mmCIF file of N, CA and C in Angstrom:
data_model
loop_
_atom_site.group_PDB
_atom_site.id
_atom_site.type_symbol
_atom_site.label_atom_id
_atom_site.label_comp_id
_atom_site.label_asym_id
_atom_site.label_seq_id
_atom_site.Cartn_x
_atom_site.Cartn_y
_atom_site.Cartn_z
ATOM 1 N N UNK A 27 30.487 -1.271 -4.562
ATOM 2 C CA UNK A 27 29.274 -1.870 -4.011
ATOM 3 C C UNK A 27 28.219 -1.997 -5.112
ATOM 4 N N UNK A 28 27.574 -3.157 -5.206
ATOM 5 C CA UNK A 28 26.495 -3.292 -6.186
ATOM 6 C C UNK A 28 25.240 -2.564 -5.713
ATOM 7 N N UNK A 29 24.372 -2.307 -6.663
ATOM 8 C CA UNK A 29 23.108 -1.663 -6.316
ATOM 9 C C UNK A 29 22.233 -2.624 -5.526
ATOM 10 N N UNK A 30 21.333 -2.075 -4.738
ATOM 11 C CA UNK A 30 20.368 -2.884 -3.990
ATOM 12 C C UNK A 30 19.188 -3.159 -4.911
ATOM 13 N N UNK A 31 18.744 -4.413 -4.948
ATOM 14 C CA UNK A 31 17.595 -4.749 -5.786
ATOM 15 C C UNK A 31 16.310 -4.322 -5.099
ATOM 16 N N UNK A 32 15.371 -3.838 -5.906
ATOM 17 C CA UNK A 32 14.052 -3.486 -5.411
ATOM 18 C C UNK A 32 13.212 -4.745 -5.294
ATOM 19 N N UNK A 33 12.467 -4.883 -4.198
ATOM 20 C CA UNK A 33 11.528 -5.991 -4.053
ATOM 21 C C UNK A 33 10.316 -5.682 -4.921
ATOM 22 N N UNK A 34 10.142 -6.432 -6.021
ATOM 23 C CA UNK A 34 9.145 -6.084 -7.024
ATOM 24 C C UNK A 34 7.720 -6.186 -6.483
ATOM 25 N N UNK A 35 7.469 -7.104 -5.576
ATOM 26 C CA UNK A 35 6.134 -7.216 -4.993
ATOM 27 C C UNK A 35 5.755 -5.967 -4.218
ATOM 28 N N UNK A 36 6.706 -5.413 -3.484
ATOM 29 C CA UNK A 36 6.452 -4.190 -2.726
ATOM 30 C C UNK A 36 6.309 -2.996 -3.661
ATOM 31 N N UNK A 37 7.099 -2.967 -4.736
ATOM 32 C CA UNK A 37 7.041 -1.841 -5.668
ATOM 33 C C UNK A 37 5.694 -1.786 -6.379
ATOM 34 N N UNK A 38 5.073 -2.951 -6.593
ATOM 35 C CA UNK A 38 3.768 -2.987 -7.257
ATOM 36 C C UNK A 38 2.642 -2.601 -6.306
ATOM 37 N N UNK A 39 2.852 -2.779 -5.012
ATOM 38 C CA UNK A 39 1.782 -2.533 -4.045
ATOM 39 C C UNK A 39 1.810 -1.134 -3.438
ATOM 40 N N UNK A 40 2.972 -0.507 -3.397
ATOM 41 C CA UNK A 40 3.112 0.784 -2.730
ATOM 42 C C UNK A 40 3.644 1.827 -3.702
ATOM 43 N N UNK A 41 3.235 3.087 -3.491
ATOM 44 C CA UNK A 41 3.795 4.191 -4.270
ATOM 45 C C UNK A 41 3.982 5.379 -3.337
ATOM 46 N N UNK A 42 4.871 6.272 -3.735
ATOM 47 C CA UNK A 42 5.217 7.409 -2.888
ATOM 48 C C UNK A 42 4.460 8.656 -3.330
ATOM 49 N N UNK A 43 4.063 9.477 -2.370
ATOM 50 C CA UNK A 43 3.458 10.764 -2.675
ATOM 51 C C UNK A 43 4.569 11.791 -2.864
ATOM 52 N N UNK A 44 4.203 12.998 -3.246
ATOM 53 C CA UNK A 44 5.195 14.046 -3.483
ATOM 54 C C UNK A 44 5.927 14.442 -2.204
ATOM 55 N N UNK A 45 5.269 14.306 -1.050
ATOM 56 C CA UNK A 45 5.894 14.691 0.219
ATOM 57 C C UNK A 45 6.612 13.530 0.898
ATOM 58 N N UNK A 46 6.674 12.370 0.240
ATOM 59 C CA UNK A 46 7.427 11.254 0.776
ATOM 60 C C UNK A 46 6.636 10.252 1.580
ATOM 61 N N UNK A 47 5.319 10.445 1.681
ATOM 62 C CA UNK A 47 4.490 9.454 2.357
ATOM 63 C C UNK A 47 4.260 8.285 1.402
ATOM 64 N N UNK A 48 3.814 7.161 1.940
ATOM 65 C CA UNK A 48 3.627 5.968 1.114
ATOM 66 C C UNK A 48 2.143 5.657 1.010
ATOM 67 N N UNK A 49 1.661 5.541 -0.248
ATOM 68 C CA UNK A 49 0.268 5.193 -0.505
ATOM 69 C C UNK A 49 0.131 3.684 -0.599
ATOM 70 N N UNK A 50 -1.037 3.189 -0.204
ATOM 71 C CA UNK A 50 -1.313 1.755 -0.276
ATOM 72 C C UNK A 50 -2.781 1.562 -0.647
ATOM 73 N N UNK A 51 -3.099 0.355 -1.118
ATOM 74 C CA UNK A 51 -4.492 0.003 -1.360
ATOM 75 C C UNK A 51 -5.034 -0.675 -0.109
ATOM 76 N N UNK A 52 -6.332 -0.548 0.103
ATOM 77 C CA UNK A 52 -6.952 -1.131 1.283
ATOM 78 C C UNK A 52 -7.263 -2.604 1.059
ATOM 79 N N UNK A 53 -7.231 -3.367 2.139
ATOM 80 C CA UNK A 53 -7.488 -4.800 2.081
ATOM 81 C C UNK A 53 -8.990 -5.081 2.209
ATOM 82 N N UNK A 54 -9.368 -6.341 2.074
ATOM 83 C CA UNK A 54 -10.745 -6.839 2.266
ATOM 84 C C UNK A 54 -11.696 -6.360 1.189
ATOM 85 N N UNK A 55 -11.218 -6.140 -0.031
ATOM 86 C CA UNK A 55 -12.116 -5.622 -1.066
ATOM 87 C C UNK A 55 -12.242 -6.549 -2.261
ATOM 88 N N UNK A 56 -11.721 -7.784 -2.179
ATOM 89 C CA UNK A 56 -11.685 -8.607 -3.382
ATOM 90 C C UNK A 56 -12.760 -9.682 -3.434
ATOM 91 N N UNK A 57 -13.160 -10.262 -2.313
ATOM 92 C CA UNK A 57 -14.198 -11.299 -2.359
ATOM 93 C C UNK A 57 -15.031 -11.252 -1.085
ATOM 94 N N UNK A 58 -16.102 -12.043 -1.065
ATOM 95 C CA UNK A 58 -17.134 -12.026 -0.009
ATOM 96 C C UNK A 58 -17.676 -10.599 0.141
ATOM 97 N N UNK A 59 -18.159 -10.063 -0.962
ATOM 98 C CA UNK A 59 -18.605 -8.672 -0.973
ATOM 99 C C UNK A 59 -20.096 -8.532 -0.670
ATOM 100 N N UNK A 60 -20.845 -9.642 -0.672
ATOM 101 C CA UNK A 60 -22.297 -9.530 -0.515
ATOM 102 C C UNK A 60 -22.688 -9.070 0.879
ATOM 103 N N UNK A 61 -21.929 -9.442 1.883
ATOM 104 C CA UNK A 61 -22.288 -9.056 3.256
ATOM 105 C C UNK A 61 -21.759 -7.677 3.633
ATOM 106 N N UNK A 62 -20.931 -7.080 2.792
ATOM 107 C CA UNK A 62 -20.410 -5.750 3.081
ATOM 108 C C UNK A 62 -21.342 -4.694 2.513
ATOM 109 N N UNK A 63 -21.500 -3.601 3.240
ATOM 110 C CA UNK A 63 -22.405 -2.547 2.791
ATOM 111 C C UNK A 63 -21.797 -1.794 1.611
ATOM 112 N N UNK A 64 -22.645 -1.107 0.865
ATOM 113 C CA UNK A 64 -22.196 -0.339 -0.283
ATOM 114 C C UNK A 64 -21.234 0.759 0.140
ATOM 115 N N UNK A 65 -21.513 1.389 1.273
ATOM 116 C CA UNK A 65 -20.639 2.445 1.780
ATOM 117 C C UNK A 65 -19.256 1.897 2.116
ATOM 118 N N UNK A 66 -19.236 0.718 2.723
ATOM 119 C CA UNK A 66 -17.955 0.109 3.096
ATOM 120 C C UNK A 66 -17.143 -0.265 1.862
ATOM 121 N N UNK A 67 -17.810 -0.818 0.846
ATOM 122 C CA UNK A 67 -17.109 -1.191 -0.382
ATOM 123 C C UNK A 67 -16.599 0.036 -1.127
ATOM 124 N N UNK A 68 -17.363 1.114 -1.097
ATOM 125 C CA UNK A 68 -16.943 2.358 -1.751
ATOM 126 C C UNK A 68 -15.705 2.935 -1.066
ATOM 127 N N UNK A 69 -15.658 2.874 0.254
ATOM 128 C CA UNK A 69 -14.499 3.393 0.984
ATOM 129 C C UNK A 69 -13.274 2.503 0.819
ATOM 130 N N UNK A 70 -13.480 1.213 0.549
ATOM 131 C CA UNK A 70 -12.348 0.313 0.318
ATOM 132 C C UNK A 70 -11.690 0.577 -1.027
ATOM 133 N N UNK A 71 -12.412 1.187 -1.971
ATOM 134 C CA UNK A 71 -11.829 1.500 -3.283
ATOM 135 C C UNK A 71 -10.788 2.607 -3.197
ATOM 136 N N UNK A 72 -10.906 3.464 -2.201
ATOM 137 C CA UNK A 72 -9.972 4.579 -2.058
ATOM 138 C C UNK A 72 -8.635 4.073 -1.531
ATOM 139 N N UNK A 73 -7.577 4.799 -1.847
ATOM 140 C CA UNK A 73 -6.265 4.420 -1.327
ATOM 141 C C UNK A 73 -6.071 5.045 0.053
ATOM 142 N N UNK A 74 -5.196 4.433 0.829
ATOM 143 C CA UNK A 74 -4.879 4.944 2.150
ATOM 144 C C UNK A 74 -3.392 5.220 2.262
ATOM 145 N N UNK A 75 -2.995 5.780 3.388
ATOM 146 C CA UNK A 75 -1.579 6.042 3.645
ATOM 147 C C UNK A 75 -1.046 5.014 4.629
ATOM 148 N N UNK A 76 0.203 4.695 4.476
ATOM 149 C CA UNK A 76 0.863 3.744 5.355
ATOM 150 C C UNK A 76 1.125 4.397 6.708
ATOM 151 N N UNK A 77 1.023 3.614 7.766
ATOM 152 C CA UNK A 77 1.293 4.121 9.102
ATOM 153 C C UNK A 77 2.790 4.405 9.271
ATOM 154 N N UNK A 78 3.123 5.360 10.127
ATOM 155 C CA UNK A 78 4.518 5.746 10.320
ATOM 156 C C UNK A 78 5.375 4.594 10.837
ATOM 157 N N UNK A 79 4.789 3.690 11.613
ATOM 158 C CA UNK A 79 5.566 2.581 12.165
ATOM 159 C C UNK A 79 5.993 1.582 11.097
ATOM 160 N N UNK A 80 5.306 1.551 9.953
ATOM 161 C CA UNK A 80 5.646 0.630 8.867
ATOM 162 C C UNK A 80 6.522 1.274 7.794
ATOM 163 N N UNK A 81 6.748 2.578 7.863
ATOM 164 C CA UNK A 81 7.432 3.299 6.788
ATOM 165 C C UNK A 81 8.871 2.815 6.584
ATOM 166 N N UNK A 82 9.630 2.626 7.662
ATOM 167 C CA UNK A 82 11.044 2.271 7.513
ATOM 168 C C UNK A 82 11.224 0.919 6.839
ATOM 169 N N UNK A 83 10.380 -0.047 7.174
ATOM 170 C CA UNK A 83 10.488 -1.350 6.560
ATOM 171 C C UNK A 83 10.211 -1.332 5.076
ATOM 172 N N UNK A 84 9.207 -0.578 4.660
ATOM 173 C CA UNK A 84 8.853 -0.504 3.240
ATOM 174 C C UNK A 84 9.894 0.292 2.479
ATOM 175 N N UNK A 85 10.465 1.320 3.082
ATOM 176 C CA UNK A 85 11.509 2.099 2.399
ATOM 177 C C UNK A 85 12.758 1.254 2.129
ATOM 178 N N UNK A 86 13.020 0.257 2.962
ATOM 179 C CA UNK A 86 14.135 -0.649 2.721
ATOM 180 C C UNK A 86 13.839 -1.578 1.546
ATOM 181 N N UNK A 87 12.567 -1.937 1.377
ATOM 182 C CA UNK A 87 12.193 -2.820 0.265
ATOM 183 C C UNK A 87 12.215 -2.088 -1.069
ATOM 184 N N UNK A 88 11.961 -0.770 -1.046
ATOM 185 C CA UNK A 88 11.942 0.038 -2.275
ATOM 186 C C UNK A 88 12.994 1.134 -2.123
ATOM 187 N N UNK A 89 14.274 0.832 -2.338
ATOM 188 C CA UNK A 89 15.316 1.784 -1.971
ATOM 189 C C UNK A 89 15.440 3.007 -2.886
ATOM 190 N N UNK A 90 15.055 2.911 -4.153
ATOM 191 C CA UNK A 90 15.337 4.008 -5.088
ATOM 192 C C UNK A 90 14.097 4.787 -5.482
ATOM 193 N N UNK A 91 13.069 4.798 -4.677
ATOM 194 C CA UNK A 91 11.865 5.549 -5.013
ATOM 195 C C UNK A 91 11.875 6.869 -4.272
#
């Protein structure tokens, strides 16, 4: 059996924590920033964790992480 290829777009967007959870960057932080509050923009800079319902799909896209 050949190896499964990693989906490079998913590999660039997601990373795994030491306990196996998946880290992600938050959306809505790239443009139209003038109407967003400073607090909201600061919280968008932080990374978040992927929801459990999305974990299986992303693990299939990144098989060897």
